[in-house]
Coordinates of N, CA, C and O in Angstrom, one line a residue:
M1 N -1.6 -8.1 -4.4 CA -1.3 -8.3 -3.0 C -0.8 -9.6 -2.6 O 0.1 -9.7 -1.8
V2 N -1.3 -10.7 -3.3 CA -0.8 -12.0 -3.0 C 0.7 -12.2 -3.3 O 1.4 -12.7 -2.5
S3 N 1.1 -11.6 -4.4 CA 2.5 -11.8 -4.8 C 3.4 -11.0 -3.8 O 4.5 -11.4 -3.4
V4 N 2.9 -9.9 -3.3 CA 3.7 -9.1 -2.3 C 3.8 -9.9 -1.0 O 4.9 -10.0 -0.4
V5 N 2.7 -10.5 -0.6 CA 2.7 -11.3 0.6 C 3.6 -12.5 0.5 O 4.4 -12.9 1.4
L6 N 3.7 -13.1 -0.7 CA 4.5 -14.3 -0.9 C 6.0 -14.0 -1.1 O 6.8 -14.8 -0.6
W7 N 6.3 -13.0 -1.8 CA 7.7 -12.8 -2.2 C 8.4 -11.6 -1.6 O 9.6 -11.3 -2.0
T8 N 7.8 -10.8 -0.7 CA 8.5 -9.6 -0.3 C 9.5 -9.8 0.8 O 9.5 -10.8 1.5
D9 N 10.3 -8.8 1.0 CA 11.2 -8.8 2.1 C 10.5 -8.0 3.2 O 10.4 -6.8 3.2
W10 N 10.1 -8.7 4.3 CA 9.3 -8.1 5.3 C 10.1 -7.1 6.2 O 9.5 -6.4 7.0
H11 N 11.4 -7.1 6.0 CA 12.2 -6.1 6.8 C 12.3 -4.8 6.1 O 12.8 -3.8 6.7
N12 N 11.8 -4.7 4.9 CA 11.8 -3.5 4.1 C 10.7 -2.6 4.5 O 9.5 -2.9 4.3
R13 N 11.0 -1.4 5.0 CA 9.9 -0.5 5.5 C 9.1 0.1 4.3 O 8.0 0.4 4.5
L14 N 9.7 0.2 3.1 CA 9.0 0.7 2.0 C 7.8 -0.2 1.6 O 6.7 0.2 1.2
V15 N 8.0 -1.5 1.8 CA 6.9 -2.5 1.6 C 5.8 -2.2 2.5 O 4.6 -2.2 2.1
W16 N 6.1 -2.0 3.8 CA 5.0 -1.8 4.8 C 4.3 -0.5 4.5 O 3.0 -0.4 4.7
I17 N 5.0 0.5 4.0 CA 4.3 1.8 3.7 C 3.3 1.6 2.5 O 2.2 2.0 2.6
C18 N 3.8 0.9 1.5 CA 2.9 0.6 0.3 C 1.7 -0.3 0.7 O 0.6 0.0 0.3
L19 N 1.9 -1.3 1.5 CA 0.8 -2.2 2.0 C -0.1 -1.4 2.8 O -1.4 -1.6 2.7
G20 N 0.4 -0.6 3.7 CA -0.5 0.2 4.6 C -1.4 1.2 3.8 O -2.6 1.3 4.0
T21 N -0.8 1.8 2.8 CA -1.5 2.8 2.0 C -2.6 2.0 1.2 O -3.7 2.5 1.1
T22 N -2.2 0.9 0.6 CA -3.2 0.1 -0.2 C -4.3 -0.4 0.7 O -5.5 -0.3 0.3
L23 N -4.0 -0.8 1.9 CA -5.0 -1.3 2.8 C -6.0 -0.2 3.2 O -7.2 -0.4 3.2
L24 N -5.4 0.9 3.6 CA -6.3 2.1 4.1 C -7.2 2.6 3.0 O -8.4 2.8 3.2
L25 N -6.7 2.7 1.8 CA -7.5 3.2 0.7 C -8.5 2.1 0.2 O -9.6 2.5 -0.2
G26 N -8.1 0.9 0.4 CA -9.1 -0.2 0.1 C -10.2 -0.2 1.1 O -11.4 -0.5 0.8
L27 N -9.9 0.0 2.4 CA -10.9 0.1 3.4 C -11.9 1.3 3.1 O -13.1 1.2 3.4
L28 N -11.3 2.4 2.7 CA -12.2 3.5 2.3 C -13.1 3.2 1.2 O -14.3 3.5 1.2
G29 N -12.6 2.5 0.2 CA -13.5 2.0 -0.9 C -14.6 1.0 -0.4 O -15.7 1.1 -0.8
F30 N -14.2 0.1 0.5 CA -15.1 -0.8 1.1 C -16.2 0.0 1.9 O -17.4 -0.4 1.8
W31 N -15.8 0.9 2.6 CA -16.8 1.7 3.4 C -17.8 2.4 2.5 O -19.0 2.4 2.7
D32 N -17.3 3.0 1.4 CA -18.1 3.6 0.4 C -19.1 2.6 -0.2 O -20.3 2.9 -0.3
D33 N -18.7 1.4 -0.6 CA -19.5 0.4 -1.2 C -20.5 -0.1 -0.1 O -21.7 -0.4 -0.5
Y34 N -20.1 -0.2 1.1 CA -21.0 -0.7 2.2 C -22.1 0.3 2.4 O -23.3 -0.1 2.5
E35 N -21.8 1.6 2.3 CA -22.9 2.6 2.5 C -23.9 2.5 1.3 O -25.1 2.7 1.5
K36 N -23.4 2.2 0.1 CA -24.2 2.2 -1.0 C -25.1 0.9 -1.0 O -26.3 1.0 -1.4
I37 N -24.6 -0.2 -0.7 CA -25.3 -1.5 -0.8 C -26.1 -1.8 0.5 O -27.3 -2.0 0.4
A38 N -25.4 -1.9 1.6 CA -26.0 -2.4 2.8 C -27.0 -1.3 3.4 O -28.1 -1.7 3.9
K39 N -26.7 -0.1 3.3 CA -27.5 0.9 3.9 C -28.4 1.6 2.9 O -29.1 2.6 3.2
K40 N -28.4 1.1 1.6 CA -29.2 1.6 0.6 C -29.1 3.1 0.4 O -30.0 3.8 0.1
N41 N -27.9 3.6 0.5 CA -27.6 5.0 0.3 C -26.9 5.1 -1.0 O -25.7 4.8 -1.2
S42 N -27.6 5.6 -2.0 CA -27.1 5.6 -3.4 C -25.9 6.5 -3.6 O -25.1 6.4 -4.5
K43 N -25.7 7.5 -2.6 CA -24.5 8.4 -2.8 C -23.3 7.8 -2.1 O -22.1 8.2 -2.3
G44 N -23.4 6.9 -1.1 CA -22.3 6.3 -0.4 C -21.7 7.4 0.5 O -22.4 8.2 1.0
V45 N -20.4 7.3 0.7 CA -19.7 8.3 1.5 C -19.6 9.6 0.7 O -19.3 9.5 -0.5
S46 N -19.7 10.7 1.4 CA -19.7 11.9 0.7 C -18.3 12.2 0.0 O -17.3 11.7 0.5
A47 N -18.3 12.9 -1.1 CA -17.1 13.2 -1.8 C -16.1 13.9 -0.9 O -14.9 13.7 -1.0
R48 N -16.6 14.8 -0.1 CA -15.7 15.6 0.8 C -15.0 14.7 1.8 O -13.8 14.8 2.0
T49 N -15.7 13.7 2.3 CA -15.1 12.8 3.3 C -14.1 11.9 2.6 O -13.0 11.6 3.1
K50 N -14.4 11.4 1.4 CA -13.5 10.5 0.7 C -12.2 11.3 0.4 O -11.1 10.8 0.5
L51 N -12.4 12.5 -0.1 CA -11.2 13.3 -0.5 C -10.3 13.6 0.8 O -9.1 13.5 0.7
L52 N -11.0 13.9 1.9 CA -10.3 14.2 3.1 C -9.4 13.0 3.5 O -8.2 13.1 3.8
W53 N -10.0 11.8 3.5 CA -9.3 10.6 3.9 C -8.2 10.2 2.9 O -7.1 9.8 3.3
Q54 N -8.4 10.5 1.6 CA -7.4 10.2 0.6 C -6.2 11.2 0.9 O -5.0 10.8 0.8
V55 N -6.5 12.4 1.2 CA -5.4 13.4 1.5 C -4.6 13.0 2.7 O -3.4 13.0 2.8
V56 N -5.4 12.6 3.8 CA -4.7 12.2 5.0 C -3.8 11.0 4.8 O -2.6 11.0 5.2
V57 N -4.3 10.0 4.1 CA -3.5 8.8 3.9 C -2.3 9.1 3.0 O -1.2 8.6 3.2
S58 N -2.5 9.9 1.9 CA -1.4 10.2 1.1 C -0.3 11.1 1.8 O 0.9 10.9 1.5
L59 N -0.7 12.0 2.6 CA 0.3 12.8 3.4 C 1.0 11.9 4.4 O 2.2 12.1 4.5
A60 N 0.3 11.0 5.0 CA 1.0 10.1 5.9 C 2.0 9.2 5.1 O 3.2 9.0 5.6
A61 N 1.6 8.7 4.0 CA 2.5 7.9 3.2 C 3.7 8.7 2.7 O 4.9 8.3 2.7
A62 N 3.5 10.0 2.3 CA 4.6 10.8 1.9 C 5.5 11.1 3.0 O 6.8 11.1 2.8
Y63 N 5.0 11.3 4.2 CA 5.8 11.5 5.4 C 6.7 10.3 5.6 O 7.9 10.4 5.8
F64 N 6.1 9.1 5.6 CA 6.9 7.9 5.9 C 7.9 7.7 4.8 O 9.0 7.2 5.1
F65 N 7.6 7.9 3.6 CA 8.5 7.8 2.5 C 9.7 8.7 2.6 O 10.8 8.4 2.4
A66 N 9.4 10.0 3.0 CA 10.4 11.0 3.1 C 11.3 10.8 4.4 O 12.5 11.1 4.3
Y67 N 10.7 10.5 5.5 CA 11.5 10.5 6.8 C 11.7 9.2 7.4 O 12.5 9.1 8.4
Q68 N 11.0 8.2 7.1 CA 11.2 6.9 7.7 C 11.9 5.8 6.8 O 12.3 4.8 7.3
A69 N 12.0 6.1 5.6 CA 12.7 5.2 4.6 C 14.2 5.2 4.9 O 14.7 6.3 5.3
P70 N 14.9 4.1 4.7 CA 16.3 4.1 4.9 C 17.0 5.1 3.9 O 16.5 5.3 2.8
D71 N 18.1 5.7 4.3 CA 18.8 6.7 3.5 C 19.1 6.1 2.2 O 19.7 5.0 2.0
G72 N 18.7 6.8 1.1 CA 19.0 6.4 -0.2 C 18.2 5.3 -0.8 O 18.4 4.9 -1.9
A73 N 17.2 4.9 -0.1 CA 16.4 3.7 -0.5 C 15.5 4.1 -1.7 O 15.2 3.3 -2.6
I74 N 15.1 5.4 -1.7 CA 14.2 5.8 -2.8 C 14.9 6.3 -4.0 O 14.5 6.1 -5.1
L75 N 16.1 6.9 -3.8 CA 16.8 7.6 -4.9 C 17.9 6.7 -5.5 O 18.8 7.3 -6.2
T76 N 17.9 5.4 -5.3 CA 19.0 4.6 -5.8 C 19.0 4.5 -7.3 O 20.0 4.3 -8.0
G77 N 17.8 4.5 -7.9 CA 17.7 4.3 -9.4 C 17.8 2.8 -9.8 O 18.0 2.5 -10.9
R78 N 17.8 1.9 -8.8 CA 17.9 0.5 -9.1 C 16.6 -0.2 -8.9 O 15.8 0.1 -8.0
I79 N 16.3 -1.2 -9.7 CA 15.2 -2.0 -9.6 C 15.7 -3.5 -9.5 O 16.5 -3.9 -10.2
T80 N 15.1 -4.2 -8.5 CA 15.5 -5.6 -8.3 C 14.4 -6.5 -8.7 O 13.3 -6.3 -8.3
F81 N 14.7 -7.6 -9.4 CA 13.8 -8.6 -9.9 C 14.2 -9.9 -9.3 O 15.3 -10.2 -9.2
A82 N 13.2 -10.7 -9.0 CA 13.5 -12.1 -8.6 C 13.3 -13.0 -9.8 O 12.2 -13.0 -10.4
A83 N 14.3 -13.7 -10.1 CA 14.2 -14.6 -11.3 C 14.2 -16.0 -10.8 O 15.1 -16.5 -10.1
V84 N 13.2 -16.8 -11.2 CA 13.1 -18.2 -10.8 C 13.1 -19.0 -12.0 O 12.3 -18.8 -12.9
S85 N 14.0 -20.0 -12.1 CA 14.2 -20.8 -13.3 C 13.2 -21.9 -13.3 O 12.8 -22.3 -14.4
G86 N 12.9 -22.6 -12.2 CA 12.0 -23.7 -12.3 C 11.9 -24.3 -10.9 O 12.6 -23.9 -10.0
P87 N 11.2 -25.4 -10.8 CA 11.1 -26.1 -9.5 C 12.4 -26.6 -9.0 O 13.2 -27.1 -9.7
G88 N 12.7 -26.4 -7.7 CA 13.9 -26.8 -7.1 C 15.1 -25.9 -7.3 O 16.1 -26.1 -6.7
D89 N 15.0 -24.9 -8.2 CA 16.1 -24.0 -8.5 C 16.1 -22.9 -7.4 O 15.0 -22.5 -6.9
Q90 N 17.2 -22.3 -7.2 CA 17.3 -21.2 -6.3 C 16.8 -19.9 -6.9 O 16.9 -19.7 -8.1
T91 N 16.2 -19.1 -6.1 CA 15.7 -17.8 -6.5 C 16.9 -16.9 -6.6 O 17.7 -16.8 -5.7
E92 N 17.1 -16.2 -7.7 CA 18.3 -15.3 -7.9 C 17.8 -13.9 -8.0 O 16.9 -13.6 -8.8
M93 N 18.4 -13.0 -7.2 CA 18.1 -11.6 -7.3 C 19.0 -10.9 -8.3 O 20.2 -11.0 -8.2
T94 N 18.4 -10.2 -9.3 CA 19.2 -9.5 -10.3 C 18.8 -8.0 -10.3 O 17.7 -7.7 -10.0
D95 N 19.8 -7.2 -10.8 CA 19.5 -5.8 -10.9 C 19.2 -5.5 -12.4 O 19.7 -6.0 -13.3

């Protein structure tokens, strides 16, 4: 997460979809752990509730990937890497 926050292009909607999905599923995991530890409930959140929220989040992410992503952004087949040579050097984007 730290590398995404430091190096991402914040105008890219795909980054926001991935960050949102990660955050929501992380909150679900936190909720489950909170139930187990703070409320002394050894079962935590029920399996049915966790599965329901995982399906909802994944369907929302799939919708946003399919209908909100820029045209061709997912099917380009290209991967871009940031190459940094050292201190003071410019960051170069390579395919």
